[in-house]
Coordinates of C-alpha atoms in Angstrom, one line a residue:
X319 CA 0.0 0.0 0.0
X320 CA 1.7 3.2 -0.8
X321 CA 1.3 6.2 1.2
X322 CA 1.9 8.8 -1.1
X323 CA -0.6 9.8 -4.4
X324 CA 0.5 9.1 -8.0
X325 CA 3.2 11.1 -8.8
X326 CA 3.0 12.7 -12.1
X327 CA 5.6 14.2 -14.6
X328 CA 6.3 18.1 -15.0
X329 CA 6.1 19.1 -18.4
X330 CA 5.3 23.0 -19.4
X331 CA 4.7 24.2 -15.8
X332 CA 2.1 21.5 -14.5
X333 CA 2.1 17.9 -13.7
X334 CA 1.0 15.7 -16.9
X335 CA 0.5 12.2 -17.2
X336 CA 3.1 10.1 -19.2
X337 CA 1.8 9.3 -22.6
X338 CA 3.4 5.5 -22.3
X339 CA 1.0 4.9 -19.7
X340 CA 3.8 2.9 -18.1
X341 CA 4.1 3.0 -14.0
X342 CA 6.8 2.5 -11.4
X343 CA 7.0 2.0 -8.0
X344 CA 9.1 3.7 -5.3
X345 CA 9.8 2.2 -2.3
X346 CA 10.9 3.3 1.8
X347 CA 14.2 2.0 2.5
X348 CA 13.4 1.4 5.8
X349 CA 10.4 -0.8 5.7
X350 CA 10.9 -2.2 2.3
X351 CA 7.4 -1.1 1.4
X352 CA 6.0 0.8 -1.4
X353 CA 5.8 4.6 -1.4
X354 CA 4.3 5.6 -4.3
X355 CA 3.3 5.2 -7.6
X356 CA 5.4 7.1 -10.3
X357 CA 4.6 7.3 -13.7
X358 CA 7.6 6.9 -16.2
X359 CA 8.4 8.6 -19.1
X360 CA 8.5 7.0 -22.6
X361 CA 10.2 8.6 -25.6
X362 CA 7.7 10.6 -26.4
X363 CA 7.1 12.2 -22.8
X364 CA 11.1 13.3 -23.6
X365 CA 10.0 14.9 -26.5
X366 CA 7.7 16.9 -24.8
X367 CA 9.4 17.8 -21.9
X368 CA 12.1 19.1 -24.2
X369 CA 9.8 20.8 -26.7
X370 CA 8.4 22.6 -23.8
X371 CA 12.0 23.7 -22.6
X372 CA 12.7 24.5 -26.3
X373 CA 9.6 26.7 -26.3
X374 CA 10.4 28.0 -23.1
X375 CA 14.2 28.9 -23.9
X376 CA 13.3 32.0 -26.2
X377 CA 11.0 33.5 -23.3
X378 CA 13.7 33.2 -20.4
X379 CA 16.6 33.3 -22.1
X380 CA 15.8 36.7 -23.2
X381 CA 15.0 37.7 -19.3
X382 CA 17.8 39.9 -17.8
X383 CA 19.8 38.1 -15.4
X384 CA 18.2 40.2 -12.8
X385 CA 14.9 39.1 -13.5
X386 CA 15.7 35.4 -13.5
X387 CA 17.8 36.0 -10.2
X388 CA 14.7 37.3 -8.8
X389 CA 12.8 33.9 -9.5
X390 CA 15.4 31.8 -8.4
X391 CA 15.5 33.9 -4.9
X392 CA 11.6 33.8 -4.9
X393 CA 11.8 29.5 -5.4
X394 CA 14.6 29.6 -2.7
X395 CA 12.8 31.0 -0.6
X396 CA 9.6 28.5 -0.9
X397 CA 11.9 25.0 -0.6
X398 CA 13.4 27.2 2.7
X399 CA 9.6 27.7 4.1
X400 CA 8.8 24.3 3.1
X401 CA 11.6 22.7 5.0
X402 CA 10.4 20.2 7.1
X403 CA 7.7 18.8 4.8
X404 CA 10.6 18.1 1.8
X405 CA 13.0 16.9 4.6
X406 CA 10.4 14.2 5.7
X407 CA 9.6 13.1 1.8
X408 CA 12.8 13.1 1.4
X409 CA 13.8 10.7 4.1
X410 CA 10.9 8.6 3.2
X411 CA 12.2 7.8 -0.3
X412 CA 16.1 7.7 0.9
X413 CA 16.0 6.1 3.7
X414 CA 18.6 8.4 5.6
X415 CA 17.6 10.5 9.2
X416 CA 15.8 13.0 9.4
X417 CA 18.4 14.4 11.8
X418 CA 20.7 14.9 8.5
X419 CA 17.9 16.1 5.7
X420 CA 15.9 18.7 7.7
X421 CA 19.5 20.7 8.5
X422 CA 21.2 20.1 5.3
X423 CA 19.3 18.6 1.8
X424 CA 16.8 21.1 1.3
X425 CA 19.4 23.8 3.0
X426 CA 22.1 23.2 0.7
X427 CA 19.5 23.0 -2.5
X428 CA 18.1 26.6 -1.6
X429 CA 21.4 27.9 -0.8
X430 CA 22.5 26.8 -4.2
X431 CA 19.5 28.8 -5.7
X432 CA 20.2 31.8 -3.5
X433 CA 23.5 31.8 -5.0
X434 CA 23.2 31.5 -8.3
X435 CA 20.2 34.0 -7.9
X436 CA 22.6 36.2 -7.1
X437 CA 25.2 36.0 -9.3
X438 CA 22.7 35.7 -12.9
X439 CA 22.8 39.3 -13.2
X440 CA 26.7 39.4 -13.2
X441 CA 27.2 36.9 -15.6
X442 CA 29.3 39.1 -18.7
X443 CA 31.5 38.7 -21.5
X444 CA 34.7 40.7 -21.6
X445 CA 36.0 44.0 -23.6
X446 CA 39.3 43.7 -25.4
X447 CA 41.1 46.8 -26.8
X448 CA 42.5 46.3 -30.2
X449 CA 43.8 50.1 -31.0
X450 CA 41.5 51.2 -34.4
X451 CA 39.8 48.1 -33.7
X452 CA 38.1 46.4 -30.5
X453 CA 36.2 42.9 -29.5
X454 CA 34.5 41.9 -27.0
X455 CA 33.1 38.5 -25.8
X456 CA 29.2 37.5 -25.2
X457 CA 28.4 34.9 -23.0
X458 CA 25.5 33.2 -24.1
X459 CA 23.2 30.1 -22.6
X460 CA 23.3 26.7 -24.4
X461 CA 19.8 25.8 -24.8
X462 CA 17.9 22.7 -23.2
X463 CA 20.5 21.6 -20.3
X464 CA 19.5 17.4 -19.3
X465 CA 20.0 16.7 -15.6
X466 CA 20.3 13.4 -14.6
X467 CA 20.2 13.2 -10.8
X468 CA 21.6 10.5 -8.2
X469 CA 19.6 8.9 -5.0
X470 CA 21.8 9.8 -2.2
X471 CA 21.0 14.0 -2.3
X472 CA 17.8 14.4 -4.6
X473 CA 16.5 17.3 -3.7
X474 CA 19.8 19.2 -3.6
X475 CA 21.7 17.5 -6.6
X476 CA 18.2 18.8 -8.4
X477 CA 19.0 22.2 -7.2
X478 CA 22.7 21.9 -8.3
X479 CA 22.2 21.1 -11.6
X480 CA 19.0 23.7 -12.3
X481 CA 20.3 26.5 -10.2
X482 CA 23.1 27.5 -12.4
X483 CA 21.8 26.5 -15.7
X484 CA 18.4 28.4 -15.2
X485 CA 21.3 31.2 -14.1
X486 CA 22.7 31.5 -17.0
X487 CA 19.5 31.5 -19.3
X488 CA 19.4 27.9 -19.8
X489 CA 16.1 25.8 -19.9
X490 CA 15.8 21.8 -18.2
X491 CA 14.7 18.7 -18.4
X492 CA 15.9 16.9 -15.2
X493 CA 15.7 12.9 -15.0
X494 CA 15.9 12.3 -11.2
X495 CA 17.1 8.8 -10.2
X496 CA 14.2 6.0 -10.6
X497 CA 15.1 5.0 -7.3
X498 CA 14.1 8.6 -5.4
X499 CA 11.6 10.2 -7.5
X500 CA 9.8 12.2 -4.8
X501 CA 11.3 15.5 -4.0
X502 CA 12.1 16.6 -7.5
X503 CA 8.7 17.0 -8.3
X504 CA 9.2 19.9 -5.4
X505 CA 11.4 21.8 -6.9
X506 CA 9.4 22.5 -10.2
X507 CA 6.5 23.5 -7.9
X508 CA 8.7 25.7 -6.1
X509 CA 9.7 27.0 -9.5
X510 CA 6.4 27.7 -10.7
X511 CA 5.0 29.5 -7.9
X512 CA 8.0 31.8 -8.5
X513 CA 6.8 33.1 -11.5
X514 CA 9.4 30.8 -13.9
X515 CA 7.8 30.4 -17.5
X516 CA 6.2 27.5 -18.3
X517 CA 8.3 24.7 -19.2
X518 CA 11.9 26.3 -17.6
X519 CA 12.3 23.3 -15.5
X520 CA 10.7 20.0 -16.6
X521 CA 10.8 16.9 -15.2
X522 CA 10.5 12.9 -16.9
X523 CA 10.7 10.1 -14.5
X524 CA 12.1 6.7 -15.6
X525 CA 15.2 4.1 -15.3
X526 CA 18.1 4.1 -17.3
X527 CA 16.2 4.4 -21.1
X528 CA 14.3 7.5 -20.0
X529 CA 17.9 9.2 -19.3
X530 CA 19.1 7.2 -22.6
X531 CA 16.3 8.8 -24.6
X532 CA 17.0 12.2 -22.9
X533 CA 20.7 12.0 -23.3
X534 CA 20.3 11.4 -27.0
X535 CA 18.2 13.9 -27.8
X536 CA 18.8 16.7 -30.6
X537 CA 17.7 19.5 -29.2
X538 CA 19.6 18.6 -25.8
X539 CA 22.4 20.9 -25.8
X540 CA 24.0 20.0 -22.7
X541 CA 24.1 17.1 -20.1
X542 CA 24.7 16.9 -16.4
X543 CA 24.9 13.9 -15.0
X544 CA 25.7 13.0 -11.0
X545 CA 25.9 9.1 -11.2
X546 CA 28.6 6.0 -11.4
X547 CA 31.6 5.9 -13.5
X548 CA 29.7 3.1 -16.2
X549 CA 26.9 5.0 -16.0
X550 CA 28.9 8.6 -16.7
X551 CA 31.0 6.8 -19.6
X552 CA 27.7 5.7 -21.4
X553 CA 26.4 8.9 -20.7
X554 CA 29.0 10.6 -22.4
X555 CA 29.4 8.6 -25.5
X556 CA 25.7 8.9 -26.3
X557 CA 26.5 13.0 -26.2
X558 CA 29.2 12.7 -28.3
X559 CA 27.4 11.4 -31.0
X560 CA 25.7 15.3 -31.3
X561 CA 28.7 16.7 -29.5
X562 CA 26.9 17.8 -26.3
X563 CA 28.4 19.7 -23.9
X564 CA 28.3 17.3 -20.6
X565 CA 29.4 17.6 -17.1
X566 CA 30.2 14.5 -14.7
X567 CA 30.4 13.5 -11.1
X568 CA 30.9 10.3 -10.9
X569 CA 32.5 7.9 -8.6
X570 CA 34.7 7.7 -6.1
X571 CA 37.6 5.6 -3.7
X572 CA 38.9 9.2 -1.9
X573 CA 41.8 8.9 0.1
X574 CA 41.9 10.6 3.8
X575 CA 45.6 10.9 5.5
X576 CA 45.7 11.3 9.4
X577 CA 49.5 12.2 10.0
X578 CA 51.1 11.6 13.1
X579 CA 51.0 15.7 14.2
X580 CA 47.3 15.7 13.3
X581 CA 44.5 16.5 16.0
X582 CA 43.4 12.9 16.9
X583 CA 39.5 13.8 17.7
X584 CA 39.2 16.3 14.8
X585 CA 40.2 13.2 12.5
X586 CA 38.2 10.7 14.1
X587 CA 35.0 13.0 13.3
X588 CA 36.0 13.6 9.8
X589 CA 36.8 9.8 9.6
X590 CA 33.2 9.7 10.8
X591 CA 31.6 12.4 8.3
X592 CA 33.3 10.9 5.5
X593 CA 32.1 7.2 6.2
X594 CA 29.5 7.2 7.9
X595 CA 27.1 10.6 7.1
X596 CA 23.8 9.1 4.8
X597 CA 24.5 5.6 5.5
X598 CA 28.5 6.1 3.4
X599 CA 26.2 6.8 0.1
X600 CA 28.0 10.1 -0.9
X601 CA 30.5 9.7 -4.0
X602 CA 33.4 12.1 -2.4
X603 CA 33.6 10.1 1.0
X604 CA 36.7 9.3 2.2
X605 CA 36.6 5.4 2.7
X606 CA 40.7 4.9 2.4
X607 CA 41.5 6.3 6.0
X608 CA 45.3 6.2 6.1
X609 CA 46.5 6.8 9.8
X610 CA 50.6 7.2 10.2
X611 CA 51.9 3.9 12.3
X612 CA 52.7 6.2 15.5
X613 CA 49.2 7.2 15.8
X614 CA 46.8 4.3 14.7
X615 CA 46.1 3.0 18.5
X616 CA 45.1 6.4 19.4
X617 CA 43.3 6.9 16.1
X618 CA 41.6 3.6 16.9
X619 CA 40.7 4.0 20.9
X620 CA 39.3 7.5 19.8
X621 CA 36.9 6.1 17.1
X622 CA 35.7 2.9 18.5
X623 CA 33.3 4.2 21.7
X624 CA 31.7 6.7 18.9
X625 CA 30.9 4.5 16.5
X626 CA 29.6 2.4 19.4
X627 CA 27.3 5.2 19.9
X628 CA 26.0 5.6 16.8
X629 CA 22.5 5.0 16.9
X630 CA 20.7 3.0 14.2
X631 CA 17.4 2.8 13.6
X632 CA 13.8 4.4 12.1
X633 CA 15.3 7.2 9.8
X634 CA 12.1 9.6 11.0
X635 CA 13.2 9.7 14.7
X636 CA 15.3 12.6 15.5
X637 CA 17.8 10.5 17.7
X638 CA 19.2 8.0 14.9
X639 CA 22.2 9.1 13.3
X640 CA 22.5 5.9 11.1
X641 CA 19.4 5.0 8.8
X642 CA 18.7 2.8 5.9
X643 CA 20.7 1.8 2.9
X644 CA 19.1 2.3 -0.8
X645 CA 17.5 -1.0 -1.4
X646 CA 18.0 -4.3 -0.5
X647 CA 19.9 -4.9 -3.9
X648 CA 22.1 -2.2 -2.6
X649 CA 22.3 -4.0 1.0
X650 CA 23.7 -7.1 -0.3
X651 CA 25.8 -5.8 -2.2
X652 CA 27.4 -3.8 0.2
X653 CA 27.6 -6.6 2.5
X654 CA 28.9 -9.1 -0.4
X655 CA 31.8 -6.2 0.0
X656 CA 32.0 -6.9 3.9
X657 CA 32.4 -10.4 3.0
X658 CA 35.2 -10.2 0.7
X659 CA 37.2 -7.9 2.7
X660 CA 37.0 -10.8 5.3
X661 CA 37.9 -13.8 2.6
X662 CA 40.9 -11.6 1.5
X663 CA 42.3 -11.2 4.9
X664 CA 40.8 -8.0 6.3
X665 CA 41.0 -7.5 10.3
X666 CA 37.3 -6.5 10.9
X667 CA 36.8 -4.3 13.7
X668 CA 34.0 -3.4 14.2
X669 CA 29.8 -4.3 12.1
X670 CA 29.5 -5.5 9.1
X671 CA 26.2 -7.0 9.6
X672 CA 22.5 -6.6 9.2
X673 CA 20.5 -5.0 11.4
X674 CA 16.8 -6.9 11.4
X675 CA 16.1 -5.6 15.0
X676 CA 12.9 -3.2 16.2
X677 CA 11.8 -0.3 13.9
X678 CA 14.8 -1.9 11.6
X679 CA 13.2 -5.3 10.8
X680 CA 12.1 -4.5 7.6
X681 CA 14.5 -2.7 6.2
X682 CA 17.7 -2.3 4.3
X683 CA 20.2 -1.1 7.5
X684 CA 23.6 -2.1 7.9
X685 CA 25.6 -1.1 10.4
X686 CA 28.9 0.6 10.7
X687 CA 31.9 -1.1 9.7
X688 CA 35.7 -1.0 9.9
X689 CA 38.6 -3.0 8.4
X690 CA 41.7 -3.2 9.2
X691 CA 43.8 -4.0 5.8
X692 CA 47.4 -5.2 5.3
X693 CA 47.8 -3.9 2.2
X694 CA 46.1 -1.8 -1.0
X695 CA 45.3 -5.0 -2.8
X696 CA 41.9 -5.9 -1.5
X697 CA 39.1 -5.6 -3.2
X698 CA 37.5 -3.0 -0.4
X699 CA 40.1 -0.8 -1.1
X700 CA 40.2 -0.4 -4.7
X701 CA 36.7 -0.7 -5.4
X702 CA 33.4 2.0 -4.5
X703 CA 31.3 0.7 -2.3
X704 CA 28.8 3.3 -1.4
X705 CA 27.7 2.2 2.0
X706 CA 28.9 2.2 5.4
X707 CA 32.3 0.3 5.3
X708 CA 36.1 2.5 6.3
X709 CA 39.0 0.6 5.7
X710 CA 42.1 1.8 7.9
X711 CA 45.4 1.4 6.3
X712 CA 48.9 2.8 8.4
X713 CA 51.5 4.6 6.9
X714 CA 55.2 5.4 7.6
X715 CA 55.9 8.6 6.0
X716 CA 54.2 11.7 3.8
X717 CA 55.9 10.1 -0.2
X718 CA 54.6 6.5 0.5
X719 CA 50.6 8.0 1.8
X720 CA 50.8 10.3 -1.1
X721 CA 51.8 7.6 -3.1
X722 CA 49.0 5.1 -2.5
X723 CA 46.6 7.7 -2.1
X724 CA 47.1 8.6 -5.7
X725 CA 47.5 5.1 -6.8
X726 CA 43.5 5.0 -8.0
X727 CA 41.5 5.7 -11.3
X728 CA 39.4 7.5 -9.2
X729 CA 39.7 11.5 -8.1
X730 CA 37.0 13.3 -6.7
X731 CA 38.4 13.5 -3.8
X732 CA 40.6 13.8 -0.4
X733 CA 41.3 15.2 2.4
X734 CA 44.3 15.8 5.1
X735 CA 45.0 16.5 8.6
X736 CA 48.3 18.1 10.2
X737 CA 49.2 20.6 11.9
X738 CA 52.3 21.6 9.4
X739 CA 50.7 24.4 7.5
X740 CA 53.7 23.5 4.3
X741 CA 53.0 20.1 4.8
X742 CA 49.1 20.8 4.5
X743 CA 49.6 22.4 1.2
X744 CA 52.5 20.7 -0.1
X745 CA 50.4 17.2 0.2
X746 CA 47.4 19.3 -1.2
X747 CA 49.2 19.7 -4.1
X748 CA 50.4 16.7 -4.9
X749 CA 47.0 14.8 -4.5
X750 CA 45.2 13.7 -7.5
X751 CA 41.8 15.2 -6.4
X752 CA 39.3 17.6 -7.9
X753 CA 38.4 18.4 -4.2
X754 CA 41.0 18.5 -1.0
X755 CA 40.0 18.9 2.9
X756 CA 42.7 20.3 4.6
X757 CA 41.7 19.6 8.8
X758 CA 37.9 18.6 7.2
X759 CA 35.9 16.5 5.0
X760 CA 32.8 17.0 3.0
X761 CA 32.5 20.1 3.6
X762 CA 30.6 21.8 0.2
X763 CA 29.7 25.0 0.1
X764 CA 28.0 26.6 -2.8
X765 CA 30.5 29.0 -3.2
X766 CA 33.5 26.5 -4.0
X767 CA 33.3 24.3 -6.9
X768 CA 32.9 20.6 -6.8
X769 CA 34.1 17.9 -9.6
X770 CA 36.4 15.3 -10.0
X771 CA 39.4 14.4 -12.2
X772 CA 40.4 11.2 -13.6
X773 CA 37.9 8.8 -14.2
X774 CA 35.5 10.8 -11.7
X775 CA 34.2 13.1 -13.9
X776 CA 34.6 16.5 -15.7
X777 CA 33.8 19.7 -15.1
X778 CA 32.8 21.4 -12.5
X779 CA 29.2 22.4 -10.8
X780 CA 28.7 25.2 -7.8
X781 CA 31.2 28.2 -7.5
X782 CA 31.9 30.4 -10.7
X783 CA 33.2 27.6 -12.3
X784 CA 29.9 26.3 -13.2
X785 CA 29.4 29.3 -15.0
X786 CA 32.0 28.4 -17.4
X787 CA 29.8 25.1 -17.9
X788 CA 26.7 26.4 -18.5
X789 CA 27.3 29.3 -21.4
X790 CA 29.3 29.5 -24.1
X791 CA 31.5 32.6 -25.6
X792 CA 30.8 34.5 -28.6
X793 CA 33.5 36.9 -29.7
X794 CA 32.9 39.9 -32.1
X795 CA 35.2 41.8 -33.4
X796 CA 34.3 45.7 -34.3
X797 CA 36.7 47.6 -37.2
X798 CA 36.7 51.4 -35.8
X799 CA 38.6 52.5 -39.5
X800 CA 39.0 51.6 -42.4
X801 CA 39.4 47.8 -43.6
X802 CA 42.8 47.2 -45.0
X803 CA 43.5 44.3 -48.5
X804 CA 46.0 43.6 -50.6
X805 CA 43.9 43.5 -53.0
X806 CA 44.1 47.0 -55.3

């Protein structure tokens, strides 16, 4: 029985019903039950929903960047109001407490908005002085922007990918993840009662051939896509085919290096944040915790009585701090991981087991778990496993941490601790990372832009980088005098 209505798609400024008259079903991590009905979107639901941005790019594209500021601000300001209600769908369909999305999902999202709100009316070419001649530079929206979103941070990575393309004079379609449909759906209302156009922000639901259809499309002119690295690669050979623009966060393995002068307790709650916060689904987490060899018993004897503490259990009670993993594919798949780190001769310290008690009977939670590897060679350690598992590895000195850290085809990101301000930014430097803590982890503000390198993606979103990713420059050149040839 689900406990939410049918949820429609957004095409043109309203919710519409899909023309393939095909259904899906959504489902609560924690009880394993269904949520809701979603209706998915067949090739010709794309089409519309990018006709209507087509239609609608003319209209807002030709807005001043103060007037689509204003808008933004306006839908900012309904997701803020609308806090707690969002928060609770959103936990409902991600399965993570309620402790984390009423202070931070639909936060960051409207912070995101609030920002780019106010920085559409700066967005400029430059002047260039030629002598008897001068240019200058236009920067001009792409067209119909795709977003494809990912099921650990719906609502914001909605926000993320809309807020600086709608900006910069963009329009969207936005494919949010078949497995968290909800919360989207809140954005475009937020949108709407803003005073966008009809058919700015769109919205098809669907599994992987909706975003293949949308991906593919002609008039698409540029895709976002938050997702895995197979997913990302696909992605971006389908846009190649009409040379899209595209932007990519994908996957991670992110190194964090505790060294021997770092402050213990500050690393232990980064080593936390960055394995533990939504249940470890969060592609930048820092899952390779390398501790220097003098510290790792007092690294340890720090850590273990928190995790301890860690409370797991119904996502919608404010005092759990753990809640529940994706889906039950997810689930065993994590803990299929937890299995082969033991087979290959991991130390387990600590979890690594399902948790089938209380308010968690039904549902997909696992709880926190730590290994204890000899070496870089095991499976858990080269691999992403977006859930809930650390593995501690020691080091002797800064060459061989850099070293190994670096020794991944993954780069989002890392993060250090030390109290050696050269050695903070020396190691900074040499890290392979599109993103580097120094004394922090996963920390994201709006402001600073976030991407990987390597194979975890390209581009960048948030900051005035995303800017760059969202327009595209038109030079023209003006002749002040008289035009000069060689030909008499």
């Amino acid at each position: 029985m689900t406990t939410l209505d049918p949820i429609a798609l957004w095409i043109g400024g309203r919710a519409v019903d899909a023309r393939s008259g095909r259904t899906f079903i959504s489902e609560n991590p924690a009880t394993g039950k269904p949520l809701a009905v979603i209706q998915e979107a067949g090739i010709e639901d794309v089409d519309a929903a990018v006709a209507a941005a087509k239609a609608a790019f003319p209209i807002w594209s030709a807005m001043t960047g103060a007037e689509r500021g204003r808008i933004l601000h306006r839908a900012a300001q309904i997701l803020r109001a609308r806090n707690d209600a969002i928060a609770r769908l959103e936990v409902l369909d991600t399965g993570k407490p309620i402790a984390e999305a009423s202070v931070v999902d639909v936060a960051s999202g409207a912070d995101c908005l609030e920002f780019f709100a106010g920085l559409a009316a700066a967005i400029a070419g430059e002047h260039i002085d030629l002598g008897s001649a001068f240019a200058y530079t236009r920067r001009e929206p792409l067209g119909v922007c795709a977003g494809i979103g990912a099921w650990n941070y719906p609502i914001q990575i909605a926000c993320w990918k809309a807020a600086p393309a709608l900006a910069c004079g963009n329009t969207m379609v936005f494919k949010p993840s078949e497995t968290t449909p909800v919360t989207a759906v809140e954005l475009a209302k937020a949108l709407a009662e803003a005073g966008a156009p009809p058919g700015v922000f769109n919205i098809v639901q669907g599994a992987a051939a909706t975003g293949q259809a949308l991906v593919a499309h002609p008039d698409v002119a540029k895709v976002s896509l938050t997702g895995s690295v197979p997913t990302g690669k696909r992605a971006m050979a389908a846009a190649a085919e009409t040379l899209k623009h595209v932007t990519m966060e994908l996957g991670g393995k992110s190194p964090l290096l505790v060294f021997d002068d770092a402050h213990v307790d500050n690393a232990v709650s980064a080593a936390l944040n960055a394995n533990f916060y939504t249940q470890g689904e969060i592609c930048s987490n820092g899952t390779r915790v390398f501790v220097h060899r003098r510290i790792r018993d007092a690294f340890v004897d720090a850590m273990m009585p928190r995790i301890q503490r860690m409370r797991i259990g119904d996502p919608l009670d404010p005092e759990t701090t753990v809640g529940a993993l994706i889906s039950r594919a997810h689930m065993e798949k994590v803990l299929g991981y937890v299995e082969r780190g033991r087979t290959e001769g991991a130390k387990l310290l600590c979890g690594g087991t399902r948790v089938v008690d209380g308010a968690c009977a039904d549902g997909w939670f696992v709880t926190p778990t730590v290994f204890e590897a000899p070496d870089d060679s095991l499976t858990i350690v080269r691999e992403e496993i977006f859930g809930p598992v650390m593995t501690l590895l020691v080091f002797d000195d800064e060459d061989e941490a850099v070293t190994r850290a670096n020794a991944t085809p993954f780069g989002l990101a890392a993060g250090l601790f030390t109290r050696d301000l050269a050695r903070a930014h020396r190691v900074a430097a040499r890290l392979e990372a599109g993103t580097v803590w120094i004394n922090d982890y996963n920390v994201t503000p709006i402001e600073m832009p976030f991407g990987g390198v390597k194979q975890s993606g390209l581009g960048r979103e948030n900051g005035l980088a995303a800017i760059e990713h969202y327009t595209q420059r038109k030079s023209v050149f003006v002749q002040l005098g008289d035009v000069a040839t060689s030909f008499l």
